[in-house]
mmCIF file of C-alpha atoms and ligand atoms in Angstrom:
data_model
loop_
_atom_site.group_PDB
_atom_site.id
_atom_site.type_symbol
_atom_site.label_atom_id
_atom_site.label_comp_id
_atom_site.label_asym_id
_atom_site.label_seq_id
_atom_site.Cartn_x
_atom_site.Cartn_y
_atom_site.Cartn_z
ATOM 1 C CA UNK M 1 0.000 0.000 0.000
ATOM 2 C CA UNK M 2 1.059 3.655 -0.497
ATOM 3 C CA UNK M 3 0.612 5.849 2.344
ATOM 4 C CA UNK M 4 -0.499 9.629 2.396
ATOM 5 C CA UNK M 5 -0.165 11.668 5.635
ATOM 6 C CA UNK M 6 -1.434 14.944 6.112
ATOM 7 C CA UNK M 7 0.986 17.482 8.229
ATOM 8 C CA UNK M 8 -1.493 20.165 8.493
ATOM 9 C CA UNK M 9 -1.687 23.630 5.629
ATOM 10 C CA UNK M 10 -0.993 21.590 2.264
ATOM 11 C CA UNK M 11 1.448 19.393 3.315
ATOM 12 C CA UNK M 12 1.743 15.993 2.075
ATOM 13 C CA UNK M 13 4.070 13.352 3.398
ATOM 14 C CA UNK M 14 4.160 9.883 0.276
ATOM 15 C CA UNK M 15 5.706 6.686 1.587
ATOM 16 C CA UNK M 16 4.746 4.971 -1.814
ATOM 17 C CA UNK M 17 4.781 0.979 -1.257
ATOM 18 C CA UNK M 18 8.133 0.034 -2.026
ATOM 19 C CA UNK M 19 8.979 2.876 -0.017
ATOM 20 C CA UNK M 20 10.105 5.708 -1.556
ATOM 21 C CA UNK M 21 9.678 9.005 0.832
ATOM 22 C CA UNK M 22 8.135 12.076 -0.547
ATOM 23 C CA UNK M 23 6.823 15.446 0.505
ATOM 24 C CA UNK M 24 4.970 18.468 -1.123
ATOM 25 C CA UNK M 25 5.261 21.789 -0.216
ATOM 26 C CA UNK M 26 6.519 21.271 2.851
ATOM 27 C CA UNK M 27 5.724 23.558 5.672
ATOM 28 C CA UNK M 28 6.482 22.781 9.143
ATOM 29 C CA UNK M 29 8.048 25.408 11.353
ATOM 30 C CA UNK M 30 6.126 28.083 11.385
ATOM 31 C CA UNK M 31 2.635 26.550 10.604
ATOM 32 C CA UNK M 32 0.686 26.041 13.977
ATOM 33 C CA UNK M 33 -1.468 23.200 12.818
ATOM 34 C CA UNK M 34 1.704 20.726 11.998
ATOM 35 C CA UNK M 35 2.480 17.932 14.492
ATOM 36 C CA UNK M 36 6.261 17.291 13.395
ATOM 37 C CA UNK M 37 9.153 19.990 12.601
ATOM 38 C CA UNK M 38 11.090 19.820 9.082
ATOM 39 C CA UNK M 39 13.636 17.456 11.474
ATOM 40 C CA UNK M 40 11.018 14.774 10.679
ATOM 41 C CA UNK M 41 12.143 14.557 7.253
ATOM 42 C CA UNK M 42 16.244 14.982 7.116
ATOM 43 C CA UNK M 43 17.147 11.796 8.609
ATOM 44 C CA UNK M 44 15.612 9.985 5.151
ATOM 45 C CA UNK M 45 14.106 11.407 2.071
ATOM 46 C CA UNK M 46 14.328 10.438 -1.912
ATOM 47 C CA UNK M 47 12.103 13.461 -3.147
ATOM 48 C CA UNK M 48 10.681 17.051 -2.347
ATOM 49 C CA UNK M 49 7.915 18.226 -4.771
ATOM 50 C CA UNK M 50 6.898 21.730 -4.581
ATOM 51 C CA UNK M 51 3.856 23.187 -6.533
ATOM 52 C CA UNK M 52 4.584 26.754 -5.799
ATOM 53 C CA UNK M 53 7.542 29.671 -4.249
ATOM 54 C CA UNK M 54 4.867 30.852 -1.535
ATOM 55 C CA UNK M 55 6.383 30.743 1.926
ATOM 56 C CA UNK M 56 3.828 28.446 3.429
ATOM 57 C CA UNK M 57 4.560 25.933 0.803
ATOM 58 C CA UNK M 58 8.467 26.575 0.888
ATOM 59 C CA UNK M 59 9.450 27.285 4.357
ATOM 60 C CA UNK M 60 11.268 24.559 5.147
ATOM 61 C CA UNK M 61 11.969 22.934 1.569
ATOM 62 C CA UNK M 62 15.706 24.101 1.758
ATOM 63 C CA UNK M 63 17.099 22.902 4.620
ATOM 64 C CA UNK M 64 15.241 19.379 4.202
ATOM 65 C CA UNK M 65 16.984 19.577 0.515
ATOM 66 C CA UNK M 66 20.388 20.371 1.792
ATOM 67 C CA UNK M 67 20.353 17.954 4.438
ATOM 68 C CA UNK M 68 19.110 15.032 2.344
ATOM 69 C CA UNK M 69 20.202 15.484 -0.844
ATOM 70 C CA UNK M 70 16.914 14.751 -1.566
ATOM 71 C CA UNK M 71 15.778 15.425 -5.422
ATOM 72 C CA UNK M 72 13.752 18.479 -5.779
ATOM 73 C CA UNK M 73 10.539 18.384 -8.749
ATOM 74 C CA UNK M 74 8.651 22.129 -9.242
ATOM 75 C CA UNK M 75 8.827 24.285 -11.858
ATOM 76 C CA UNK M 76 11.882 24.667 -14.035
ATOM 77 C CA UNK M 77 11.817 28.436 -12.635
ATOM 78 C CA UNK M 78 12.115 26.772 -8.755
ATOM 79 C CA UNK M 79 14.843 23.959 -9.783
ATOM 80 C CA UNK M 80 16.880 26.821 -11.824
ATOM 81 C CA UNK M 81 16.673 28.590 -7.941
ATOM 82 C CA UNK M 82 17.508 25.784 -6.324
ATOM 83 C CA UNK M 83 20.667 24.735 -8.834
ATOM 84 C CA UNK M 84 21.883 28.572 -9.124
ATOM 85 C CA UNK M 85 21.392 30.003 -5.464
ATOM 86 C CA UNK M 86 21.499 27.277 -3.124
ATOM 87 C CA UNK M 87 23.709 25.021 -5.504
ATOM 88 C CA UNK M 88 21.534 22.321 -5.249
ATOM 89 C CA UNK M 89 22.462 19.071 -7.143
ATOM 90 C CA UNK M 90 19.634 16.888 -7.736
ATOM 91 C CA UNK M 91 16.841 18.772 -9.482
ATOM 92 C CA UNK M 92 14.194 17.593 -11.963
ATOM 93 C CA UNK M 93 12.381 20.981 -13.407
ATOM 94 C CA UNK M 94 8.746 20.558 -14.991
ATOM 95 C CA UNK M 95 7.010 22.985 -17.011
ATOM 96 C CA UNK M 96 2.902 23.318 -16.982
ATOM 97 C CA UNK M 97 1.487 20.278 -18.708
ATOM 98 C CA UNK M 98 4.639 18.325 -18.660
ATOM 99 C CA UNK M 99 5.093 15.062 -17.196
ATOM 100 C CA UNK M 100 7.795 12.365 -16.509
ATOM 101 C CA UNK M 101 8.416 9.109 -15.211
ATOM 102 C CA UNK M 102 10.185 8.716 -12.345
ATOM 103 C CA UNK M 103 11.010 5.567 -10.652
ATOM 104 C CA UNK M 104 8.522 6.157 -8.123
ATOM 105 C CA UNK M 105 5.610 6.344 -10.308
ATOM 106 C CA UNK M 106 4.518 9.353 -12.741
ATOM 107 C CA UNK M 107 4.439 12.885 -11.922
ATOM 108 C CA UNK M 108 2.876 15.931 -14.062
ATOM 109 C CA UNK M 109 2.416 19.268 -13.837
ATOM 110 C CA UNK M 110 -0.794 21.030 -13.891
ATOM 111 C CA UNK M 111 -2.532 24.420 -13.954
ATOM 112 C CA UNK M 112 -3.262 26.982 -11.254
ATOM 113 C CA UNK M 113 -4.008 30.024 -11.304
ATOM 114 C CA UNK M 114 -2.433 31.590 -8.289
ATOM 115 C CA UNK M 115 0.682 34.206 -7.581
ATOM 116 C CA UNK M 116 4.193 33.262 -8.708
ATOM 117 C CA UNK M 117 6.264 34.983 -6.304
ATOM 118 C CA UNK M 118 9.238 32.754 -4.805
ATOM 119 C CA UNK M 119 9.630 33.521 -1.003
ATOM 120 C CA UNK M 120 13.038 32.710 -0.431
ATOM 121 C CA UNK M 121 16.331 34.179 0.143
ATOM 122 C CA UNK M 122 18.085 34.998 -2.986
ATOM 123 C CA UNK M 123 14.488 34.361 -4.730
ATOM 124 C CA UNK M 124 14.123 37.877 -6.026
ATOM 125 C CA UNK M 125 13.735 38.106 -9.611
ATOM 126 C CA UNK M 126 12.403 34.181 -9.710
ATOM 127 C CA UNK M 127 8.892 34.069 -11.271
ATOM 128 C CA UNK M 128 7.592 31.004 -10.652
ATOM 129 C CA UNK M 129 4.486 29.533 -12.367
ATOM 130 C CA UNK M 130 2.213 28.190 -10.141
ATOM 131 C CA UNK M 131 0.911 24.689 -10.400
ATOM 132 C CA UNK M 132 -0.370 21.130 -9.332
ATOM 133 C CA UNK M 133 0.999 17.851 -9.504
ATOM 134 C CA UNK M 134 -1.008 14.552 -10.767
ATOM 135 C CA UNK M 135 0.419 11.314 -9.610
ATOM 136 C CA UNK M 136 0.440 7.954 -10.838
ATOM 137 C CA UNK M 137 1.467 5.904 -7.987
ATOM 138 C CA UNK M 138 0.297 1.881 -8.103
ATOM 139 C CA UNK M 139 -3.294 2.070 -9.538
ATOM 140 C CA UNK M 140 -4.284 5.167 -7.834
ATOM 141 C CA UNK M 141 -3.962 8.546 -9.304
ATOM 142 C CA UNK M 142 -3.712 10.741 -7.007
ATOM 143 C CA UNK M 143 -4.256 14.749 -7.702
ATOM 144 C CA UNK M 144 -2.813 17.385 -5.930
ATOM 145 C CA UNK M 145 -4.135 20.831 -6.868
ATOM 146 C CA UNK M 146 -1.980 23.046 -5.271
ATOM 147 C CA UNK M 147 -3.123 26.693 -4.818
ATOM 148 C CA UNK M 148 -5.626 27.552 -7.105
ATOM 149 C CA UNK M 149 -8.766 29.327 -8.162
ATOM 150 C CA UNK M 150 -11.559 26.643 -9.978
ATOM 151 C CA UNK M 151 -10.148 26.488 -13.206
ATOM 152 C CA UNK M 152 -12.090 25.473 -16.447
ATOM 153 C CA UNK M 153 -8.979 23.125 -16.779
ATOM 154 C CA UNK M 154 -10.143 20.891 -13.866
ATOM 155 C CA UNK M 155 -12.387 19.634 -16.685
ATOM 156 C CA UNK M 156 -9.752 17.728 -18.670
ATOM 157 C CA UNK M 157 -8.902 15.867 -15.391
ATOM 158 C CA UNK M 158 -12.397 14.094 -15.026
ATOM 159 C CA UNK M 159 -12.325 10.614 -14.133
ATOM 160 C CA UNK M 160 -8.574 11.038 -14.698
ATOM 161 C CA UNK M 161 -8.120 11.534 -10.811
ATOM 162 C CA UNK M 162 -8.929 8.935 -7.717
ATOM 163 C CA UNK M 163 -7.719 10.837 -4.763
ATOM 164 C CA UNK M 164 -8.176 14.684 -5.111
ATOM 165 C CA UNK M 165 -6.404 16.710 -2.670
ATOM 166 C CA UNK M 166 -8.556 20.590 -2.929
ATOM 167 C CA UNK M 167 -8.084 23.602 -0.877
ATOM 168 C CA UNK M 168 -10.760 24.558 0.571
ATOM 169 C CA UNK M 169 -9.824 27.753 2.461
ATOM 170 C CA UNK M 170 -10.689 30.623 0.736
ATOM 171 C CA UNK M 171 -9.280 34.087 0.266
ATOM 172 C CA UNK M 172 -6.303 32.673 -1.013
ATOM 173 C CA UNK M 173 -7.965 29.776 -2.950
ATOM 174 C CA UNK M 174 -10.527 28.551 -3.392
ATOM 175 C CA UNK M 175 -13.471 28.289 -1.007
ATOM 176 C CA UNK M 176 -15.525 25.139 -0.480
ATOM 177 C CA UNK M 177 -18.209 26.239 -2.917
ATOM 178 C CA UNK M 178 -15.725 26.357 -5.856
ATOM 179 C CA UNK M 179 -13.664 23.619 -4.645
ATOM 180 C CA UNK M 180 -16.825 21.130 -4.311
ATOM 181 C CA UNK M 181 -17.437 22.533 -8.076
ATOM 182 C CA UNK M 182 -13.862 21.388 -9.098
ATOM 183 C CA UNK M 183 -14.805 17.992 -7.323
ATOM 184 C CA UNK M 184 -18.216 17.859 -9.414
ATOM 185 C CA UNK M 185 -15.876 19.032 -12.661
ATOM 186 C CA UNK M 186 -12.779 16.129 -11.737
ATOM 187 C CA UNK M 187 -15.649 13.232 -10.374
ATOM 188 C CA UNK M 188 -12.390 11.413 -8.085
ATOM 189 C CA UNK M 189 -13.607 8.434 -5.981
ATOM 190 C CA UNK M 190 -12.185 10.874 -3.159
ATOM 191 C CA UNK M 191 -11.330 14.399 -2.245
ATOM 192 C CA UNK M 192 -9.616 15.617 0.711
ATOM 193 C CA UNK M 193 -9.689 18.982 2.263
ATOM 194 C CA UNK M 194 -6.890 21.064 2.754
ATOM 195 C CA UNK M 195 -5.076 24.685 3.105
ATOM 196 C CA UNK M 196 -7.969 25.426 5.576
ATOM 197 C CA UNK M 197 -7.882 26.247 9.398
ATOM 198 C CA UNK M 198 -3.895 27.079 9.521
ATOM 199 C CA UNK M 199 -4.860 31.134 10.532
ATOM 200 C CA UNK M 200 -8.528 32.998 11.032
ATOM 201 C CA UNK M 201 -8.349 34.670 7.072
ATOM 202 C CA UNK M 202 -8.695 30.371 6.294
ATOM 203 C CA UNK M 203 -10.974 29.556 8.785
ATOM 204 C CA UNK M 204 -13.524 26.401 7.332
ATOM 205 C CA UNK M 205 -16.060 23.829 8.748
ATOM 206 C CA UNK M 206 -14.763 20.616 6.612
ATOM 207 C CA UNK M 207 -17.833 19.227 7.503
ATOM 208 C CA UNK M 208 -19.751 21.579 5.214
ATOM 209 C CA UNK M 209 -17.774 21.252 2.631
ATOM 210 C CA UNK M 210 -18.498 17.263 3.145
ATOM 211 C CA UNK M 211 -22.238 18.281 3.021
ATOM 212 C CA UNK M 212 -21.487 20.338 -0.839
ATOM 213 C CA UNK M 213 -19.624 17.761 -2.683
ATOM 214 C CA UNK M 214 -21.056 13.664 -0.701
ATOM 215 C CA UNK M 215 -22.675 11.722 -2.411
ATOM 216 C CA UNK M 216 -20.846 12.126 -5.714
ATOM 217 C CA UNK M 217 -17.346 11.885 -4.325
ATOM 218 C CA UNK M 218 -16.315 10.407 -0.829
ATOM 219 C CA UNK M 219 -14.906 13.791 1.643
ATOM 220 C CA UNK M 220 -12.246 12.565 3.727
ATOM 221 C CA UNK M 221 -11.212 14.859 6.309
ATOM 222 C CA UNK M 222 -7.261 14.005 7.299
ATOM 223 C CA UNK M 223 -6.648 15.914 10.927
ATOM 224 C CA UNK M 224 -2.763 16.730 11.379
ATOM 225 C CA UNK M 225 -0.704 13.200 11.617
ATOM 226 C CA UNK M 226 -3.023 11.029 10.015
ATOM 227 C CA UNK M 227 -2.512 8.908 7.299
ATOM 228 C CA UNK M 228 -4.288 7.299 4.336
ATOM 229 C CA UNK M 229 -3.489 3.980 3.081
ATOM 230 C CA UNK M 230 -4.340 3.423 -0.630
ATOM 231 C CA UNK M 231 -3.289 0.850 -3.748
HETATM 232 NI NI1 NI P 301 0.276 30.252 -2.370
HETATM 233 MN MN1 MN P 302 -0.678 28.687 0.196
#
């Protein structure tokens, strides 16, 4: 089985079943909801995926990079960062649309529509597109949208998608009415919640979002720490 565990915001710890370790976005140290600091992750770690620069997707993608040599997929704009200012070694740059096979499974780069600003030192000048990721790990694929608006795109992913991971916060996203929209556009088996709760501008009832987008898709709400096992 492959294993998915929340760590509160929009990060997303893989352990895929022959055990390769990934994370997305990766924000640990300054995010109140998460349960583990970015220590968690430098003992062991194969891959960091980021889908955007922001800081609370960033924060502590750096130091978990440097101290695991770990191999860093984003945007071509965030890999050319990470080889040129932090002289970063292993980095595998995507651009929108693009896709590749690792030997972990698939990985490919989708739309958002979100800001492009990379919040890191030395990251001035670095205008990073901001995107998604859909992967193809075992026989699920698993979808995660990163920050976005609803996009007319989400369309092309129906019944492309079994897991869809959806922020549901708001105000910098979107909110659970457009998000269960994106869920009725993409038709997953499941969709879980996320970049909700973390500060009061993001504040959501999960629940209601639940009550939006159930029966057509399963909601499952991950707290903090928890994982989900899937094929
Ligand atoms: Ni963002
Ligand atoms: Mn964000």
């Amino acid at each position: 089985m492959n294993r998915l565990t929340f760590h509160g915001h929009a990060t997303f710890e893989i352990v895929t079943h022959e055990g390769t370790r990934l994370v997305v976005d990766p924000f640990l140290t300054s995010n109140p909801k998460a349960t583990i600091g970015a220590d968690y992750f430098c003992d062991r770690l194969d891959y960091v995926l980021l889908t955007h620069g922001h800081f609370d997707h960033v924060e502590d993608a750096w130091r978990i990079l440097s101290e695991t040599g770990a191999t860093l997929i984003s945007s071509v704009e965030i890999c050319a960062y990470a080889e040129t200012v932090l002289g970063h070694e292993n980095n595998h740059g995507l651009s929108i649309g693009g896709g590749h096979d690792f030997p972990f499974g698939r990985v490919k780069m989708t739309t958002a529509i979100h800001g492009g600003r990379l919040d890191a030192e030395g990251g001035d000048g670095y205008t990073c597109p901001p995107g998604g990721f859909l992967l193809h790990l075992g026989k699920t694929r698993l979808y995660l949208a990163g920050d976005t608006a609803l996009t007319a795109d989400m369309q092309f992913l129906e019944d492309r998608v079994d897991i869809a991971v959806l922020p549901i916060g708001d105000n910098f996203t979107m909110g659970p009415e457009d998000a269960a929209r994106a869920a009725n556009l993409i038709k997953p088996r499941t969709v879980i919640p996320c970049h909700y709760g973390t500060w009061p501008p993001i504040e959501q009832d999960p629940e209601r979002f639940r009550s939006l987008v159930e029966p057509r898709s399963d909601v499952l709400v991950l707290a903090p720490g928890e994982t989900h096992e899937f094929e």
